């Protein structure tokens, strides 16, 4: 073994050797790595050691996993800017200014899990439409995930039942609800750090445990009824997230204790 310097642990030694190849351009961006078995034979280590080395380099942003395809040297990532705004906008499900595309899959008549049901103030067993979104940068790389829930008591038997189907497909919650006579007055967002689980990491082509921004968003109508809630997962390696806030005080107008604002019952 001639690549890289010796390291304290076998996986670190393997990672150092692979890092060196990438740094010297021996493996350029887009290069597909040999299989774990082949790398294990080359470095005389087990596949678990190779796996830990690859996971380390994925976390460092040097490699990316592609489900069903393998592990590749990663091209330099474009950092995107996401503006969340307290100024009313009626965009679709994609972030403001997003120039990519998205894929969506909706399933009707799904019982919401406990935390989601609590946000929507649903009784046990009440059904929703669940829509899973995968947002793709130009070129098709997944860069963000979101799962939206809408009570069927709100949209059931209407032409806007499916967010990505019907005459207002992709128009967003505000426009779709307005179409059936519901005025959405406000949205509340809670921001928290998350680590990607295995499924999320596989969808985004990164490592399990990668840091992301989590946003729990809920839309309310003029009767303070929650009509939609969503969980967004925004990897920090892809996005800088900022909030635009009105300074005239309107940004917090209507905030209620039921929203779970810190310090309220």
Short mmCIF file of C-alpha atoms in Angstrom, two decimals:
data_model
loop_
_atom_site.label_atom_id
_atom_site.label_comp_id
_atom_site.label_asym_id
_atom_site.label_seq_id
_atom_site.Cartn_x
_atom_site.Cartn_y
_atom_site.Cartn_z
CA UNK A 1 0.00 0.00 0.00
CA UNK A 2 1.64 3.20 -1.17
CA UNK A 3 -1.17 5.78 -1.00
CA UNK A 4 -1.61 8.08 1.99
CA UNK A 5 -0.06 8.24 5.38
CA UNK A 6 -0.45 5.80 8.23
CA UNK A 7 -3.33 6.58 10.56
CA UNK A 8 -4.24 5.59 14.09
CA UNK A 9 -7.11 3.35 13.00
CA UNK A 10 -7.43 1.23 9.85
CA UNK A 11 -10.44 3.15 8.52
CA UNK A 12 -8.57 6.45 8.97
CA UNK A 13 -5.62 5.03 7.04
CA UNK A 14 -7.90 3.96 4.20
CA UNK A 15 -9.69 7.34 4.26
CA UNK A 16 -6.33 9.17 4.11
CA UNK A 17 -5.29 7.15 1.07
CA UNK A 18 -8.56 7.80 -0.77
CA UNK A 19 -8.50 11.47 0.22
CA UNK A 20 -5.01 11.74 -1.25
CA UNK A 21 -6.13 10.25 -4.57
CA UNK A 22 -9.00 12.71 -4.77
CA UNK A 23 -6.78 15.66 -3.82
CA UNK A 24 -4.18 14.80 -6.47
CA UNK A 25 -6.83 14.34 -9.14
CA UNK A 26 -6.14 10.64 -9.58
CA UNK A 27 -9.86 10.22 -8.98
CA UNK A 28 -11.59 13.28 -10.53
CA UNK A 29 -15.13 14.49 -9.86
CA UNK A 30 -17.63 11.92 -11.05
CA UNK A 31 -15.23 9.00 -10.75
CA UNK A 32 -16.91 5.83 -9.55
CA UNK A 33 -15.01 4.14 -6.75
CA UNK A 34 -14.20 0.45 -6.79
CA UNK A 35 -16.48 -1.79 -4.76
CA UNK A 36 -15.99 -2.22 -1.04
CA UNK A 37 -14.77 -5.72 -1.67
CA UNK A 38 -12.13 -4.49 -4.12
CA UNK A 39 -10.98 -1.73 -1.78
CA UNK A 40 -10.84 -4.20 1.09
CA UNK A 41 -8.57 -6.47 -0.91
CA UNK A 42 -6.34 -3.56 -1.92
CA UNK A 43 -5.90 -2.26 1.63
CA UNK A 44 -6.06 -5.67 3.28
CA UNK A 45 -8.95 -4.71 5.55
CA UNK A 46 -12.53 -5.86 6.05
CA UNK A 47 -15.55 -4.34 4.34
CA UNK A 48 -16.68 -2.68 7.58
CA UNK A 49 -13.39 -0.76 7.70
CA UNK A 50 -13.90 0.36 4.10
CA UNK A 51 -17.49 1.36 4.89
CA UNK A 52 -16.37 3.57 7.80
CA UNK A 53 -13.71 5.18 5.59
CA UNK A 54 -16.24 5.94 2.86
CA UNK A 55 -18.76 7.32 5.36
CA UNK A 56 -16.08 9.65 6.73
CA UNK A 57 -15.31 11.00 3.26
CA UNK A 58 -19.02 11.43 2.53
CA UNK A 59 -19.35 13.50 5.70
CA UNK A 60 -16.37 15.57 4.56
CA UNK A 61 -18.16 16.22 1.27
CA UNK A 62 -15.60 14.41 -0.90
CA UNK A 63 -17.78 11.44 -1.87
CA UNK A 64 -21.45 10.83 -2.52
CA UNK A 65 -23.51 7.68 -2.54
CA UNK A 66 -25.98 7.03 -5.33
CA UNK A 67 -28.67 4.49 -4.47
CA UNK A 68 -28.29 1.36 -6.58
CA UNK A 69 -25.23 2.74 -8.39
CA UNK A 70 -22.26 3.06 -6.05
CA UNK A 71 -20.02 5.69 -4.50
CA UNK A 72 -18.62 8.59 -6.55
CA UNK A 73 -16.18 11.44 -6.15
CA UNK A 74 -18.34 14.43 -5.51
CA UNK A 75 -18.29 17.57 -7.62
CA UNK A 76 -18.02 20.85 -5.76
CA UNK A 77 -21.46 21.72 -4.41
CA UNK A 78 -23.26 24.93 -5.18
CA UNK A 79 -24.54 26.50 -1.96
CA UNK A 80 -28.12 27.66 -2.35
CA UNK A 81 -29.89 30.45 -0.53
CA UNK A 82 -33.34 29.81 0.90
CA UNK A 83 -35.41 32.80 1.97
CA UNK A 84 -38.23 32.06 4.39
CA UNK A 85 -40.50 35.08 4.66
CA UNK A 86 -43.11 36.47 7.02
CA UNK A 87 -44.32 38.53 4.06
CA UNK A 88 -47.23 36.74 2.42
CA UNK A 89 -46.32 34.76 -0.71
CA UNK A 90 -48.32 32.22 -2.66
CA UNK A 91 -45.65 30.10 -4.24
CA UNK A 92 -45.81 26.39 -4.80
CA UNK A 93 -44.18 23.77 -2.60
CA UNK A 94 -40.65 24.67 -3.71
CA UNK A 95 -38.56 27.21 -1.73
CA UNK A 96 -38.76 30.83 -2.86
CA UNK A 97 -36.39 31.35 -5.77
CA UNK A 98 -35.72 27.63 -6.26
CA UNK A 99 -34.72 26.99 -9.87
CA UNK A 100 -34.93 23.21 -9.88
CA UNK A 101 -37.80 20.76 -10.10
CA UNK A 102 -39.51 18.42 -7.71
CA UNK A 103 -41.07 15.00 -7.62
CA UNK A 104 -44.08 14.24 -5.47
CA UNK A 105 -46.05 11.20 -4.42
CA UNK A 106 -49.42 11.53 -2.68
CA UNK A 107 -51.32 8.88 -0.76
CA UNK A 108 -54.89 9.51 0.40
CA UNK A 109 -56.69 8.09 3.41
CA UNK A 110 -53.61 7.82 5.62
CA UNK A 111 -53.81 8.14 9.40
CA UNK A 112 -51.42 10.83 10.60
CA UNK A 113 -48.79 9.83 13.18
CA UNK A 114 -49.27 11.22 16.68
CA UNK A 115 -47.17 14.43 16.46
CA UNK A 116 -48.70 15.32 13.08
CA UNK A 117 -52.22 14.63 14.33
CA UNK A 118 -51.54 16.90 17.31
CA UNK A 119 -50.45 19.73 15.03
CA UNK A 120 -53.57 19.32 12.91
CA UNK A 121 -55.78 18.86 16.00
CA UNK A 122 -57.09 15.57 14.69
CA UNK A 123 -58.74 12.78 16.65
CA UNK A 124 -57.27 9.29 16.57
CA UNK A 125 -57.93 7.63 13.25
CA UNK A 126 -58.81 10.77 11.29
CA UNK A 127 -57.44 10.49 7.78
CA UNK A 128 -55.13 12.73 5.75
CA UNK A 129 -53.52 13.06 2.37
CA UNK A 130 -49.77 12.61 2.74
CA UNK A 131 -47.50 14.01 0.02
CA UNK A 132 -43.78 13.29 -0.02
CA UNK A 133 -41.66 15.77 -1.99
CA UNK A 134 -38.14 15.37 -3.29
CA UNK A 135 -36.63 18.63 -4.59
CA UNK A 136 -34.05 18.33 -7.36
CA UNK A 137 -31.40 20.86 -8.34
CA UNK A 138 -30.74 21.47 -12.06
CA UNK A 139 -29.12 18.27 -13.22
CA UNK A 140 -31.38 16.12 -11.07
CA UNK A 141 -29.48 16.04 -7.76
CA UNK A 142 -31.80 15.76 -4.70
CA UNK A 143 -31.21 18.71 -2.34
CA UNK A 144 -34.24 18.83 -0.02
CA UNK A 145 -37.10 16.68 1.28
CA UNK A 146 -40.54 17.57 2.57
CA UNK A 147 -43.59 15.63 3.74
CA UNK A 148 -46.95 17.43 3.80
CA UNK A 149 -50.16 16.35 5.54
CA UNK A 150 -53.66 17.70 4.82
CA UNK A 151 -56.80 16.53 6.66
CA UNK A 152 -59.34 14.88 4.41
CA UNK A 153 -62.03 16.71 6.38
CA UNK A 154 -60.66 19.84 4.68
CA UNK A 155 -59.93 18.74 1.11
CA UNK A 156 -61.82 15.43 0.81
CA UNK A 157 -64.15 15.14 -2.18
CA UNK A 158 -62.74 18.36 -3.67
CA UNK A 159 -60.78 18.99 -6.86
CA UNK A 160 -57.72 19.98 -4.79
CA UNK A 161 -57.56 16.72 -2.85
CA UNK A 162 -54.10 15.93 -4.28
CA UNK A 163 -51.58 18.81 -4.07
CA UNK A 164 -49.92 17.77 -7.31
CA UNK A 165 -53.08 16.83 -9.20
CA UNK A 166 -56.19 18.59 -10.46
CA UNK A 167 -56.61 22.13 -11.81
CA UNK A 168 -54.31 23.77 -9.22
CA UNK A 169 -51.52 21.19 -9.23
CA UNK A 170 -48.33 22.60 -7.71
CA UNK A 171 -49.89 25.97 -6.85
CA UNK A 172 -49.33 25.74 -3.10
CA UNK A 173 -51.52 25.58 -0.02
CA UNK A 174 -52.87 29.17 -0.07
CA UNK A 175 -54.12 29.07 -3.67
CA UNK A 176 -55.52 25.56 -3.42
CA UNK A 177 -57.44 26.28 -0.25
CA UNK A 178 -58.76 29.56 -1.67
CA UNK A 179 -60.14 27.57 -4.60
CA UNK A 180 -62.46 25.71 -2.22
CA UNK A 181 -63.40 28.79 -0.20
CA UNK A 182 -60.87 28.55 2.63
CA UNK A 183 -58.77 31.61 3.40
CA UNK A 184 -55.34 30.73 4.78
CA UNK A 185 -54.36 33.54 7.12
CA UNK A 186 -50.95 32.58 8.45
CA UNK A 187 -48.25 29.96 8.74
CA UNK A 188 -46.13 29.10 11.76
CA UNK A 189 -42.68 27.53 11.44
CA UNK A 190 -40.50 25.90 14.08
CA UNK A 191 -36.83 25.49 13.17
CA UNK A 192 -34.65 22.80 14.74
CA UNK A 193 -31.45 20.90 13.93
CA UNK A 194 -31.78 17.31 12.73
CA UNK A 195 -29.51 14.50 11.64
CA UNK A 196 -30.49 12.59 8.50
CA UNK A 197 -31.73 9.07 9.11
CA UNK A 198 -30.74 6.25 6.76
CA UNK A 199 -33.71 6.66 4.42
CA UNK A 200 -33.27 10.43 4.13
CA UNK A 201 -29.53 10.06 3.59
CA UNK A 202 -30.08 7.53 0.80
CA UNK A 203 -32.56 9.83 -0.95
CA UNK A 204 -30.15 12.78 -0.70
CA UNK A 205 -27.04 10.79 -1.62
CA UNK A 206 -25.19 11.58 1.58
CA UNK A 207 -24.23 9.93 4.87
CA UNK A 208 -26.54 8.92 7.69
CA UNK A 209 -26.19 11.50 10.45
CA UNK A 210 -25.47 14.45 8.13
CA UNK A 211 -26.59 17.74 9.71
CA UNK A 212 -29.74 19.38 8.35
CA UNK A 213 -32.19 22.12 9.21
CA UNK A 214 -35.62 20.80 10.10
CA UNK A 215 -38.68 23.03 9.70
CA UNK A 216 -42.12 22.13 11.05
CA UNK A 217 -44.61 24.36 9.24
CA UNK A 218 -48.36 24.61 9.80
CA UNK A 219 -50.87 26.67 7.80
CA UNK A 220 -53.96 28.09 9.59
CA UNK A 221 -57.17 29.50 8.18
CA UNK A 222 -59.03 32.57 9.46
CA UNK A 223 -60.83 30.42 12.08
CA UNK A 224 -57.44 29.33 13.48
CA UNK A 225 -57.97 25.85 12.05
CA UNK A 226 -54.81 24.05 10.90
CA UNK A 227 -55.34 23.01 7.28
CA UNK A 228 -51.88 21.67 6.41
CA UNK A 229 -48.64 20.81 8.12
CA UNK A 230 -45.27 19.77 6.71
CA UNK A 231 -41.88 18.55 7.86
CA UNK A 232 -39.02 19.91 5.75
CA UNK A 233 -35.49 18.54 5.81
CA UNK A 234 -32.87 20.95 4.42
CA UNK A 235 -29.24 19.71 4.38
CA UNK A 236 -26.87 22.45 5.53
CA UNK A 237 -24.34 21.36 2.90
CA UNK A 238 -26.76 22.56 0.21
CA UNK A 239 -28.53 25.54 1.78
CA UNK A 240 -28.10 28.74 3.72
CA UNK A 241 -31.48 29.47 5.32
CA UNK A 242 -32.55 33.03 6.14
CA UNK A 243 -35.78 34.64 7.37
CA UNK A 244 -37.26 37.91 6.12
CA UNK A 245 -39.14 39.71 8.92
CA UNK A 246 -41.39 42.77 8.74
CA UNK A 247 -40.35 45.48 11.20
CA UNK A 248 -43.84 46.97 11.59
CA UNK A 249 -44.90 44.24 13.99
CA UNK A 250 -47.12 42.41 11.50
CA UNK A 251 -44.79 39.46 11.37
CA UNK A 252 -46.06 38.09 14.70
CA UNK A 253 -49.65 39.24 14.37
CA UNK A 254 -52.07 36.57 15.45
CA UNK A 255 -49.52 34.32 17.16
CA UNK A 256 -51.37 32.25 19.74
CA UNK A 257 -50.45 30.09 22.71
CA UNK A 258 -51.81 27.10 20.81
CA UNK A 259 -48.88 27.45 18.41
CA UNK A 260 -46.52 26.34 21.16
CA UNK A 261 -44.67 29.65 21.30
CA UNK A 262 -41.87 29.44 23.92
CA UNK A 263 -43.11 30.53 27.31
CA UNK A 264 -46.77 29.81 26.64
CA UNK A 265 -48.74 27.01 28.31
#
